[in-house]
Amino acid sequence: MLASFKTSPLYEDLNWRLVMIGLISSLGAMGFGFDNGWWGGALGLEQFKRKYGAYDPKLEKWAIPAYKTSVGTGTGSAGIILGCIIAPFATSILGRKKSFLVMSSLMIVGIVLETSAITSFWQLVVGRILVYSGIGLATNVVPMYLSECSPPRVRGAFLALYSFFNSLGVFLSTLTVYLSRNRTDQWQYLIVIMCQLFVPLGYIALYVFLPESPRYLVYRGKYSEAEEVMKMLSNRPETIREEVELLKLQVEEQREYHKATSILDCFRTSNLRRTIIAMGVQILQQAQGVSFIQNFIVVFMQQLGFSDSLRTNVLVTGCGFAVHFVTFLTFDKMGRRNSLIVGSVGMAAMMLGVGGATSSGSVSSLSTSIQNGCAAMLILWYSIYGFTWGPGCWIVAAEVGTGQLRERTLFLASMGSFVTSVPINFVNPYVQSALGGQVTFIYGAFSVVAILFVFFFVPETKYRSLEELDEMFQERVATRKFKKHICVGLGAEITHLEETHDADNKKKVAAIEQEERMD
């Protein structure tokens, strides 16, 4: 088993520097998950309800009005859209690395406003907008940075770090909310809010360890700097000079024959197909119900009659986080298409199952067995999401854009995701109040749509360099022929250079092992 692992791409292509920058750069994803998780959990905290809600004499308890739930959740998505608008300018003008500092500044100001909102709900909302502006920037720069730094054979595993840390953030926030549930003062929720500071402070403290993206440096003509960074990140430094020269030629070829610099260029020629794929997977990720799970699961569980909905929330997010360890293998083994299709099938089954189980009678009179069954299906939904669509939409969106337009393609993809989440977050409280458990029928139906979209539009991109993907999109290779297509351009030369070096290394290892056995 150990010998087999030593010949795997993860062992051959990763090194401690790549792992370190992957962990540090993915802090933004953890912040995104944490903020989603604390808000959904705080809506169920008694002190939060007393601070920003009103007493409901009919229910004889404190509650957050639907309009505040809607505004507080929806404006977070509006903040993300603002961050997405900032992202192409920050990442292209300042670079990928400095964009982490811009993101940290926005988050720190927003968190200060959130924690100091002693009585004003609207100050809390403004703080959420600023925090989410930083998160919106993170949703662009983190996947882009990871895709441009990672070797082709492990790009799926490397990009899966984004979703892994996002899920970790959700789990930690729900766990923090659960552990603070018995406090009787305002620190019950303030502790949860202040925990968000670990993201921007972590970036600032570890900033010196992050190099600039080598492909960004190539795009800007800084070839010697790019070469130094690539030598630091690569396990095959002797091939780097030739790789940089090939990248340089590829960039010049793109600029000469496929000049593209604006948002409008994302909707022209072969770039239109890339934009549809990147936006499609992001939109369908939201439409299948992740915002519902992350923001409204506690309220939903309370509707179903659970006495301890916060604990159930911890179970849901904990299981969702645990399965993310599988994603470091699945996307580079199963591939992108298979993972997304399998995920949509499972997610559709779970959401439709919850809808069917709660449609037989009044939500308030559900039996314990039906309640437990619904909880189990929601846990399974989030677990399936965790190793399929959670990382999958970010992997695909970060891979399909051409180098000239990668910032803008990710901007459009992120915008598609969060523009979709805005109506979901604003409307879901009202629809959920009216339909109860049957609201999950809507999300299950979108999973069926997602199956069809992936089958007809999303190509297989595993093991391909970003430059090979450029070539295949420009040659208009059919979706289902990507896997077996043979590239002959500069991208293929870059990949061949790495594969030749890997083959030579394997021969050397085999020869050494043979000598050891003979001795």
Short mmCIF file of C-alpha atoms in Angstrom, two decimals:
data_model
loop_
_atom_site.label_atom_id
_atom_site.label_comp_id
_atom_site.label_asym_id
_atom_site.label_seq_id
_atom_site.Cartn_x
_atom_site.Cartn_y
_atom_site.Cartn_z
CA MET A 1 0.00 0.00 0.00
CA LEU A 2 2.84 2.38 0.88
CA ALA A 3 4.63 1.59 -2.37
CA SER A 4 1.45 2.24 -4.30
CA PHE A 5 0.96 5.60 -2.55
CA LYS A 6 4.53 6.62 -3.43
CA THR A 7 3.69 6.27 -7.13
CA SER A 8 0.44 8.27 -6.83
CA PRO A 9 0.19 11.85 -8.17
CA LEU A 10 -0.50 13.20 -4.67
CA TYR A 11 2.85 11.89 -3.42
CA GLU A 12 4.83 12.73 -6.56
CA ASP A 13 3.45 16.20 -7.29
CA LEU A 14 2.71 17.72 -3.88
CA ASN A 15 5.33 19.14 -1.52
CA TRP A 16 5.19 20.98 1.78
CA ARG A 17 5.27 24.42 0.13
CA LEU A 18 2.27 23.61 -2.09
CA VAL A 19 0.38 22.20 0.87
CA MET A 20 1.23 25.28 2.97
CA ILE A 21 0.04 27.83 0.41
CA GLY A 22 -3.07 25.71 -0.24
CA LEU A 23 -3.96 25.78 3.46
CA ILE A 24 -3.21 29.49 3.93
CA SER A 25 -4.99 30.70 0.78
CA SER A 26 -8.08 28.63 1.60
CA LEU A 27 -8.72 30.56 4.84
CA GLY A 28 -11.13 32.75 2.85
CA ALA A 29 -13.24 29.70 2.10
CA MET A 30 -13.35 28.90 5.81
CA GLY A 31 -14.55 32.45 6.48
CA PHE A 32 -17.33 32.03 3.94
CA GLY A 33 -18.51 28.83 5.57
CA PHE A 34 -18.22 30.24 9.08
CA ASP A 35 -20.29 33.32 8.30
CA ASN A 36 -23.01 31.25 6.64
CA GLY A 37 -23.05 28.84 9.56
CA TRP A 38 -23.13 31.37 12.42
CA TRP A 39 -26.01 33.30 10.88
CA GLY A 40 -28.15 30.22 10.35
CA GLY A 41 -27.40 29.04 13.89
CA ALA A 42 -27.83 32.47 15.52
CA LEU A 43 -31.40 32.66 14.20
CA GLY A 44 -32.17 29.87 16.67
CA LEU A 45 -30.37 31.42 19.70
CA GLU A 46 -32.61 32.86 22.42
CA GLN A 47 -30.47 35.94 23.14
CA PHE A 48 -30.21 36.76 19.45
CA LYS A 49 -34.00 36.59 19.18
CA ARG A 50 -34.40 38.84 22.21
CA LYS A 51 -31.86 41.36 20.91
CA TYR A 52 -33.16 41.73 17.37
CA GLY A 53 -36.58 40.05 17.38
CA ALA A 54 -39.98 40.62 18.93
CA TYR A 55 -42.20 38.76 21.37
CA ASP A 56 -44.90 36.72 19.64
CA PRO A 57 -47.92 36.43 21.98
CA LYS A 58 -49.45 33.64 19.90
CA LEU A 59 -46.36 31.45 20.15
CA GLU A 60 -45.56 32.83 23.62
CA LYS A 61 -41.88 33.22 22.77
CA TRP A 62 -39.38 35.56 21.14
CA ALA A 63 -38.90 35.28 17.38
CA ILE A 64 -37.07 37.01 14.53
CA PRO A 65 -39.64 38.46 12.10
CA ALA A 66 -39.59 36.98 8.61
CA TYR A 67 -38.62 40.32 7.04
CA LYS A 68 -35.50 40.57 9.26
CA THR A 69 -34.56 36.97 8.52
CA SER A 70 -34.99 37.69 4.84
CA VAL A 71 -33.07 40.99 4.86
CA GLY A 72 -30.27 39.73 7.10
CA THR A 73 -29.72 36.66 4.94
CA GLY A 74 -30.27 38.30 1.55
CA THR A 75 -28.03 41.31 2.13
CA GLY A 76 -25.17 38.92 2.86
CA SER A 77 -25.54 37.68 -0.70
CA ALA A 78 -25.68 41.29 -1.89
CA GLY A 79 -22.32 41.85 -0.16
CA ILE A 80 -20.87 38.87 -2.00
CA ILE A 81 -22.01 40.35 -5.30
CA LEU A 82 -20.21 43.59 -4.38
CA GLY A 83 -17.06 41.57 -3.64
CA CYS A 84 -17.39 39.76 -6.96
CA ILE A 85 -17.56 43.11 -8.76
CA ILE A 86 -14.36 44.23 -7.00
CA ALA A 87 -12.58 40.93 -7.70
CA PRO A 88 -11.61 41.25 -11.42
CA PHE A 89 -10.04 44.66 -10.79
CA ALA A 90 -8.21 43.61 -7.62
CA THR A 91 -6.90 40.30 -8.99
CA SER A 92 -5.80 41.69 -12.36
CA ILE A 93 -4.37 45.05 -11.21
CA LEU A 94 -3.00 44.23 -7.75
CA GLY A 95 -2.41 40.53 -8.36
CA ARG A 96 -3.73 37.42 -6.64
CA LYS A 97 -1.54 37.80 -3.53
CA LYS A 98 -2.38 41.42 -2.66
CA SER A 99 -6.08 40.67 -3.14
CA PHE A 100 -5.88 38.63 0.08
CA LEU A 101 -5.03 41.85 1.96
CA VAL A 102 -7.98 43.72 0.38
CA MET A 103 -10.24 40.88 1.44
CA SER A 104 -8.87 40.94 5.00
CA SER A 105 -9.45 44.69 5.32
CA LEU A 106 -13.09 44.42 4.27
CA MET A 107 -13.70 41.55 6.69
CA ILE A 108 -12.09 43.29 9.69
CA VAL A 109 -14.20 46.45 9.23
CA GLY A 110 -17.36 44.36 8.79
CA ILE A 111 -16.70 42.20 11.87
CA VAL A 112 -16.11 45.33 13.99
CA LEU A 113 -19.49 46.69 12.86
CA GLU A 114 -21.20 43.36 13.60
CA THR A 115 -19.80 43.02 17.11
CA SER A 116 -20.54 46.66 18.01
CA ALA A 117 -24.16 46.49 16.82
CA ILE A 118 -25.47 46.48 20.39
CA THR A 119 -29.03 47.51 19.58
CA SER A 120 -29.13 48.26 15.86
CA PHE A 121 -30.11 45.38 13.61
CA TRP A 122 -29.34 47.52 10.57
CA GLN A 123 -25.76 48.10 11.70
CA LEU A 124 -25.44 44.34 11.92
CA VAL A 125 -26.73 44.13 8.35
CA VAL A 126 -24.17 46.69 7.11
CA GLY A 127 -21.42 44.71 8.84
CA ARG A 128 -22.59 41.53 7.11
CA ILE A 129 -22.47 43.31 3.75
CA LEU A 130 -18.83 44.30 4.30
CA VAL A 131 -17.81 40.88 5.60
CA TYR A 132 -19.48 39.23 2.64
CA SER A 133 -17.81 41.69 0.26
CA GLY A 134 -14.52 40.23 1.45
CA ILE A 135 -15.96 36.74 1.08
CA GLY A 136 -17.11 37.57 -2.47
CA LEU A 137 -13.54 38.55 -3.30
CA ALA A 138 -12.35 35.27 -1.74
CA THR A 139 -14.70 33.21 -3.92
CA ASN A 140 -12.85 34.58 -6.94
CA VAL A 141 -9.24 34.83 -5.84
CA VAL A 142 -8.92 31.57 -3.85
CA PRO A 143 -9.99 29.09 -6.59
CA MET A 144 -8.07 31.12 -9.19
CA TYR A 145 -4.92 31.13 -7.08
CA LEU A 146 -5.19 27.41 -6.33
CA SER A 147 -5.75 26.48 -9.99
CA GLU A 148 -2.78 28.56 -11.17
CA CYS A 149 -0.39 27.13 -8.57
CA SER A 150 -1.29 23.44 -8.75
CA PRO A 151 0.13 20.69 -11.02
CA PRO A 152 -2.46 19.30 -13.52
CA ARG A 153 -2.59 15.77 -12.05
CA VAL A 154 -3.62 16.96 -8.57
CA ARG A 155 -5.55 20.12 -9.48
CA GLY A 156 -8.84 18.49 -8.50
CA ALA A 157 -7.53 17.62 -5.05
CA PHE A 158 -5.89 21.03 -4.66
CA LEU A 159 -9.03 22.93 -5.66
CA ALA A 160 -11.07 20.71 -3.35
CA LEU A 161 -9.35 22.59 -0.50
CA TYR A 162 -11.74 25.49 -1.16
CA SER A 163 -14.84 23.44 -0.47
CA PHE A 164 -13.08 21.53 2.34
CA PHE A 165 -12.34 24.73 4.25
CA ASN A 166 -15.77 26.14 3.45
CA SER A 167 -17.38 23.08 5.01
CA LEU A 168 -14.98 23.22 7.96
CA GLY A 169 -16.04 26.82 8.56
CA VAL A 170 -19.72 25.87 8.52
CA PHE A 171 -19.11 23.02 10.97
CA LEU A 172 -17.02 25.13 13.35
CA SER A 173 -19.60 27.91 13.40
CA THR A 174 -22.51 25.57 14.07
CA LEU A 175 -20.48 23.84 16.78
CA THR A 176 -19.64 27.23 18.34
CA VAL A 177 -23.30 28.23 18.27
CA TYR A 178 -24.30 24.93 19.86
CA LEU A 179 -21.70 25.20 22.64
CA SER A 180 -22.77 28.76 23.44
CA ARG A 181 -26.52 28.00 23.43
CA ASN A 182 -26.84 27.90 27.25
CA ARG A 183 -25.33 31.34 27.87
CA THR A 184 -27.89 33.89 29.05
CA ASP A 185 -26.09 37.11 28.05
CA GLN A 186 -25.30 38.82 24.75
CA TRP A 187 -21.94 37.03 24.62
CA GLN A 188 -23.98 34.03 23.49
CA TYR A 189 -23.78 35.27 19.91
CA LEU A 190 -20.98 37.88 20.12
CA ILE A 191 -18.43 35.11 20.73
CA VAL A 192 -19.59 33.46 17.52
CA ILE A 193 -19.27 36.69 15.52
CA MET A 194 -15.78 37.52 16.84
CA CYS A 195 -14.51 34.05 15.89
CA GLN A 196 -14.61 35.26 12.27
CA LEU A 197 -11.51 37.36 12.97
CA PHE A 198 -9.25 34.31 12.62
CA VAL A 199 -9.62 34.55 8.82
CA PRO A 200 -8.35 38.11 8.13
CA LEU A 201 -5.83 37.99 10.98
CA GLY A 202 -4.58 34.64 9.66
CA TYR A 203 -4.02 36.12 6.20
CA ILE A 204 -2.15 39.11 7.61
CA ALA A 205 0.05 36.98 9.88
CA LEU A 206 0.90 34.41 7.17
CA TYR A 207 0.97 36.76 4.18
CA VAL A 208 4.75 36.58 3.87
CA PHE A 209 4.55 32.81 3.12
CA LEU A 210 2.31 33.28 0.07
CA PRO A 211 4.06 33.70 -3.31
CA GLU A 212 2.38 35.42 -6.23
CA SER A 213 0.65 33.07 -8.68
CA PRO A 214 3.28 31.93 -11.23
CA ARG A 215 0.83 32.08 -14.14
CA TYR A 216 -0.19 35.63 -13.17
CA LEU A 217 3.50 36.57 -13.30
CA VAL A 218 3.80 34.98 -16.75
CA TYR A 219 0.69 36.85 -17.94
CA ARG A 220 2.32 40.11 -16.75
CA GLY A 221 5.65 39.36 -18.44
CA LYS A 222 7.58 38.76 -15.20
CA TYR A 223 9.20 35.56 -16.40
CA SER A 224 12.18 35.41 -14.05
CA GLU A 225 9.91 35.88 -11.01
CA ALA A 226 7.55 33.22 -12.34
CA GLU A 227 10.46 30.83 -12.78
CA GLU A 228 11.59 31.33 -9.18
CA VAL A 229 8.08 30.70 -7.81
CA MET A 230 7.60 27.60 -9.95
CA LYS A 231 10.94 26.18 -8.81
CA MET A 232 9.84 26.67 -5.22
CA LEU A 233 6.50 24.91 -5.79
CA SER A 234 7.61 22.11 -8.12
CA ASN A 235 9.14 18.70 -7.40
CA ARG A 236 10.88 18.84 -10.79
CA PRO A 237 12.86 22.14 -10.78
CA GLU A 238 15.05 21.05 -13.72
CA THR A 239 12.06 21.33 -16.11
CA ILE A 240 10.87 24.75 -14.94
CA ARG A 241 12.83 26.92 -17.38
CA GLU A 242 11.42 24.99 -20.33
CA GLU A 243 7.89 25.14 -18.83
CA VAL A 244 8.12 28.93 -18.45
CA GLU A 245 9.24 29.28 -22.07
CA LEU A 246 6.31 27.14 -23.24
CA LEU A 247 3.90 29.16 -21.08
CA LYS A 248 5.34 32.35 -22.53
CA LEU A 249 4.80 31.10 -26.09
CA GLN A 250 1.28 29.95 -25.24
CA VAL A 251 0.35 33.34 -23.78
CA GLU A 252 1.76 35.13 -26.83
CA GLU A 253 -0.16 32.79 -29.12
CA GLN A 254 -3.39 33.48 -27.20
CA ARG A 255 -2.86 37.24 -27.43
CA GLU A 256 -2.12 37.09 -31.14
CA TYR A 257 -4.92 34.82 -32.30
CA HIS A 258 -7.53 35.02 -29.56
CA LYS A 259 -7.18 38.49 -28.07
CA ALA A 260 -9.69 38.88 -25.24
CA THR A 261 -9.65 41.43 -22.44
CA SER A 262 -13.19 42.46 -21.46
CA ILE A 263 -16.31 40.99 -19.88
CA LEU A 264 -17.97 41.01 -23.30
CA ASP A 265 -15.23 38.73 -24.63
CA CYS A 266 -16.47 36.06 -22.21
CA PHE A 267 -19.59 35.80 -24.40
CA ARG A 268 -17.78 35.60 -27.75
CA THR A 269 -16.52 32.65 -29.82
CA SER A 270 -15.33 29.67 -27.76
CA ASN A 271 -15.37 31.71 -24.56
CA LEU A 272 -19.18 31.71 -24.54
CA ARG A 273 -19.17 27.94 -24.00
CA ARG A 274 -16.73 28.27 -21.12
CA THR A 275 -18.84 31.01 -19.51
CA ILE A 276 -22.02 28.92 -19.79
CA ILE A 277 -20.28 25.97 -18.11
CA ALA A 278 -18.73 28.04 -15.31
CA MET A 279 -21.93 29.99 -14.59
CA GLY A 280 -24.15 26.92 -15.01
CA VAL A 281 -22.45 24.80 -12.35
CA GLN A 282 -22.39 27.72 -9.90
CA ILE A 283 -26.05 28.61 -10.43
CA LEU A 284 -27.17 24.99 -10.11
CA GLN A 285 -25.11 24.52 -6.95
CA GLN A 286 -27.23 27.21 -5.29
CA ALA A 287 -30.49 26.11 -6.90
CA GLN A 288 -30.14 22.60 -5.48
CA GLY A 289 -30.49 23.91 -1.92
CA VAL A 290 -27.16 24.66 -0.29
CA SER A 291 -28.31 28.12 0.88
CA PHE A 292 -31.42 26.51 2.32
CA ILE A 293 -29.33 23.99 4.28
CA GLN A 294 -26.75 26.49 5.51
CA ASN A 295 -29.05 29.40 6.37
CA PHE A 296 -32.45 27.95 7.23
CA ILE A 297 -31.85 24.41 8.49
CA VAL A 298 -32.30 25.38 12.17
CA VAL A 299 -35.63 27.12 11.51
CA PHE A 300 -36.67 24.20 9.29
CA MET A 301 -35.90 21.69 12.03
CA GLN A 302 -37.89 23.77 14.49
CA GLN A 303 -40.81 23.68 12.06
CA LEU A 304 -40.56 19.89 11.97
CA GLY A 305 -40.84 19.85 15.75
CA PHE A 306 -37.27 19.01 16.78
CA SER A 307 -36.64 19.88 20.41
CA ASP A 308 -32.89 20.40 19.87
CA SER A 309 -32.51 21.71 16.33
CA LEU A 310 -29.05 23.17 17.05
CA ARG A 311 -27.67 19.72 17.84
CA THR A 312 -29.19 18.33 14.64
CA ASN A 313 -27.54 21.20 12.76
CA VAL A 314 -24.15 20.19 14.20
CA LEU A 315 -24.76 16.62 12.99
CA VAL A 316 -25.68 17.81 9.50
CA THR A 317 -22.67 20.10 9.09
CA GLY A 318 -20.29 17.70 10.86
CA CYS A 319 -21.12 14.83 8.53
CA GLY A 320 -20.90 17.20 5.56
CA PHE A 321 -17.42 18.24 6.63
CA ALA A 322 -16.21 14.69 7.35
CA VAL A 323 -16.92 13.44 3.82
CA HIS A 324 -14.82 16.25 2.34
CA PHE A 325 -11.73 14.17 3.04
CA VAL A 326 -12.92 11.87 0.24
CA THR A 327 -12.81 14.73 -2.29
CA PHE A 328 -9.01 14.77 -2.29
CA LEU A 329 -9.23 11.47 -4.20
CA THR A 330 -12.59 11.37 -5.96
CA PHE A 331 -12.32 14.30 -8.36
CA ASP A 332 -8.97 13.17 -9.74
CA LYS A 333 -10.10 9.51 -9.82
CA MET A 334 -13.79 9.59 -10.77
CA GLY A 335 -13.48 12.79 -12.76
CA ARG A 336 -15.56 15.95 -12.73
CA ARG A 337 -18.53 14.78 -14.80
CA ASN A 338 -19.15 11.52 -12.95
CA SER A 339 -18.83 13.17 -9.54
CA LEU A 340 -21.36 15.91 -10.38
CA ILE A 341 -23.89 13.53 -11.97
CA VAL A 342 -23.74 11.07 -9.06
CA GLY A 343 -24.09 13.98 -6.65
CA SER A 344 -27.21 15.38 -8.32
CA VAL A 345 -28.88 11.97 -8.39
CA GLY A 346 -28.30 11.49 -4.65
CA MET A 347 -29.25 15.06 -3.73
CA ALA A 348 -32.47 14.86 -5.75
CA ALA A 349 -33.42 11.63 -3.97
CA MET A 350 -32.85 13.15 -0.51
CA MET A 351 -34.73 16.42 -1.11
CA LEU A 352 -37.67 14.69 -2.79
CA GLY A 353 -37.69 12.16 0.05
CA VAL A 354 -38.01 14.89 2.69
CA GLY A 355 -40.78 16.54 0.70
CA GLY A 356 -42.65 13.27 0.37
CA ALA A 357 -42.26 12.39 4.05
CA THR A 358 -43.67 15.74 5.21
CA SER A 359 -46.50 16.00 2.70
CA SER A 360 -48.78 13.43 4.35
CA GLY A 361 -50.00 15.69 7.15
CA SER A 362 -49.42 18.77 9.26
CA VAL A 363 -45.75 19.51 9.93
CA SER A 364 -46.49 20.10 13.59
CA SER A 365 -47.94 16.57 13.96
CA LEU A 366 -45.16 14.56 12.37
CA SER A 367 -44.24 11.37 14.17
CA THR A 368 -40.82 10.91 15.73
CA SER A 369 -39.86 8.33 13.11
CA ILE A 370 -40.67 10.75 10.26
CA GLN A 371 -38.74 13.54 11.99
CA ASN A 372 -35.70 11.29 12.37
CA GLY A 373 -36.05 10.11 8.78
CA CYS A 374 -36.08 13.70 7.52
CA ALA A 375 -33.02 14.52 9.62
CA ALA A 376 -31.20 11.47 8.22
CA MET A 377 -32.03 12.46 4.64
CA LEU A 378 -30.83 16.04 5.20
CA ILE A 379 -27.59 14.70 6.72
CA LEU A 380 -27.16 12.45 3.67
CA TRP A 381 -27.94 15.37 1.35
CA TYR A 382 -25.21 17.53 2.87
CA SER A 383 -22.79 14.59 2.89
CA ILE A 384 -23.40 13.88 -0.81
CA TYR A 385 -23.07 17.59 -1.56
CA GLY A 386 -19.80 17.63 0.39
CA PHE A 387 -17.91 15.27 -1.91
CA THR A 388 -19.62 16.19 -5.20
CA TRP A 389 -21.11 19.63 -5.89
CA GLY A 390 -19.49 21.38 -2.92
CA PRO A 391 -15.98 21.26 -4.41
CA GLY A 392 -17.08 20.36 -7.94
CA CYS A 393 -18.58 23.68 -8.96
CA TRP A 394 -15.42 25.54 -7.88
CA ILE A 395 -13.09 23.07 -9.58
CA VAL A 396 -14.93 23.30 -12.90
CA ALA A 397 -15.36 27.09 -12.77
CA ALA A 398 -11.65 27.62 -11.99
CA GLU A 399 -10.50 25.29 -14.79
CA VAL A 400 -12.58 26.20 -17.82
CA GLY A 401 -11.68 29.89 -18.18
CA THR A 402 -8.88 30.90 -20.55
CA GLY A 403 -5.83 32.58 -19.05
CA GLN A 404 -6.67 35.96 -20.58
CA LEU A 405 -10.15 35.94 -19.05
CA ARG A 406 -9.84 33.73 -15.96
CA GLU A 407 -10.55 36.62 -13.56
CA ARG A 408 -13.63 37.65 -15.52
CA THR A 409 -14.92 34.10 -16.03
CA LEU A 410 -14.72 33.44 -12.29
CA PHE A 411 -16.36 36.79 -11.65
CA LEU A 412 -19.32 35.86 -13.86
CA ALA A 413 -19.51 32.38 -12.34
CA SER A 414 -19.51 33.75 -8.79
CA MET A 415 -22.04 36.40 -9.74
CA GLY A 416 -24.28 33.71 -11.18
CA SER A 417 -24.06 31.77 -7.94
CA PHE A 418 -24.80 34.62 -5.62
CA VAL A 419 -27.38 36.34 -7.80
CA THR A 420 -29.20 33.00 -7.59
CA SER A 421 -28.77 32.89 -3.81
CA VAL A 422 -30.29 36.37 -3.30
CA PRO A 423 -33.87 35.45 -4.31
CA ILE A 424 -33.51 32.11 -2.52
CA ASN A 425 -32.47 33.83 0.72
CA PHE A 426 -35.11 36.55 0.45
CA VAL A 427 -38.00 34.33 -0.65
CA ASN A 428 -37.28 31.05 1.16
CA PRO A 429 -38.49 32.25 4.62
CA TYR A 430 -41.92 33.02 3.17
CA VAL A 431 -42.13 29.90 0.98
CA GLN A 432 -40.89 27.71 3.82
CA SER A 433 -43.47 29.24 6.16
CA ALA A 434 -46.23 28.49 3.63
CA LEU A 435 -45.14 25.03 2.38
CA GLY A 436 -43.30 23.62 5.40
CA GLY A 437 -41.35 20.47 4.53
CA GLN A 438 -42.62 20.46 0.95
CA VAL A 439 -40.29 23.35 0.11
CA THR A 440 -37.65 20.65 -0.53
CA PHE A 441 -39.57 19.54 -3.66
CA ILE A 442 -38.34 22.74 -5.33
CA TYR A 443 -34.69 22.01 -4.60
CA GLY A 444 -35.04 18.36 -5.61
CA ALA A 445 -36.43 19.40 -8.99
CA PHE A 446 -33.39 21.57 -9.65
CA SER A 447 -31.14 18.57 -8.97
CA VAL A 448 -32.86 16.80 -11.86
CA VAL A 449 -32.09 19.83 -14.05
CA ALA A 450 -28.46 19.67 -12.86
CA ILE A 451 -28.11 16.06 -14.04
CA LEU A 452 -29.14 17.05 -17.57
CA PHE A 453 -26.91 20.14 -17.59
CA VAL A 454 -23.77 18.23 -16.58
CA PHE A 455 -24.44 15.41 -19.05
CA PHE A 456 -24.85 17.72 -22.05
CA PHE A 457 -22.56 20.66 -21.22
CA VAL A 458 -19.79 19.86 -18.70
CA PRO A 459 -16.68 18.19 -20.22
CA GLU A 460 -14.18 16.02 -18.39
CA THR A 461 -11.15 18.15 -17.47
CA LYS A 462 -9.12 15.92 -15.14
CA TYR A 463 -5.39 15.44 -15.79
CA ARG A 464 -5.38 18.27 -18.35
CA SER A 465 -3.18 21.34 -18.07
CA LEU A 466 -5.00 24.68 -18.24
CA GLU A 467 -3.30 25.26 -21.59
CA GLU A 468 -4.58 21.94 -23.00
CA LEU A 469 -8.10 22.97 -22.03
CA ASP A 470 -7.57 26.23 -23.93
CA GLU A 471 -6.73 24.24 -27.04
CA MET A 472 -9.73 21.90 -26.77
CA PHE A 473 -12.25 24.69 -26.24
CA GLN A 474 -10.84 26.64 -29.18
CA GLU A 475 -11.07 23.53 -31.37
CA ARG A 476 -14.70 23.08 -30.22
CA VAL A 477 -14.18 19.50 -29.06
CA ALA A 478 -17.53 17.88 -28.21
CA THR A 479 -18.37 17.60 -24.51
CA ARG A 480 -18.22 13.82 -24.33
CA LYS A 481 -15.00 13.62 -26.39
CA PHE A 482 -12.83 15.70 -24.03
CA LYS A 483 -11.66 12.67 -22.11
CA LYS A 484 -10.09 10.89 -25.11
CA HIS A 485 -9.06 13.90 -27.18
CA ILE A 486 -5.36 14.08 -28.08
CA CYS A 487 -3.88 17.57 -27.88
CA VAL A 488 -0.95 18.57 -30.10
CA GLY A 489 -0.35 22.24 -29.16
CA LEU A 490 1.83 24.00 -26.59
CA GLY A 491 -0.41 22.85 -23.73
CA ALA A 492 0.26 19.25 -24.68
CA GLU A 493 4.01 19.97 -24.67
CA ILE A 494 3.80 21.33 -21.12
CA THR A 495 1.92 18.23 -19.95
CA HIS A 496 4.26 15.91 -21.86
CA LEU A 497 7.29 17.55 -20.24
CA GLU A 498 5.90 16.78 -16.77
CA GLU A 499 4.82 13.23 -17.69
CA THR A 500 8.25 12.42 -19.18
CA HIS A 501 9.92 13.57 -15.98
CA ASP A 502 7.51 11.45 -13.92
CA ALA A 503 8.25 8.40 -16.05
CA ASP A 504 12.00 8.90 -15.65
CA ASN A 505 11.58 9.19 -11.89
CA LYS A 506 9.55 5.99 -11.74
CA LYS A 507 12.24 4.13 -13.67
CA LYS A 508 14.91 5.39 -11.27
CA VAL A 509 12.83 4.36 -8.23
CA ALA A 510 12.18 0.92 -9.75
CA ALA A 511 15.90 0.44 -10.45
CA ILE A 512 16.83 1.41 -6.88
CA GLU A 513 14.21 -0.96 -5.43
CA GLN A 514 15.48 -3.76 -7.70
CA GLU A 515 19.05 -3.23 -6.47
CA GLU A 516 17.87 -3.26 -2.84
CA ARG A 517 16.04 -6.57 -3.39
CA MET A 518 19.13 -8.12 -5.00
CA ASP A 519 21.29 -7.00 -2.08
#
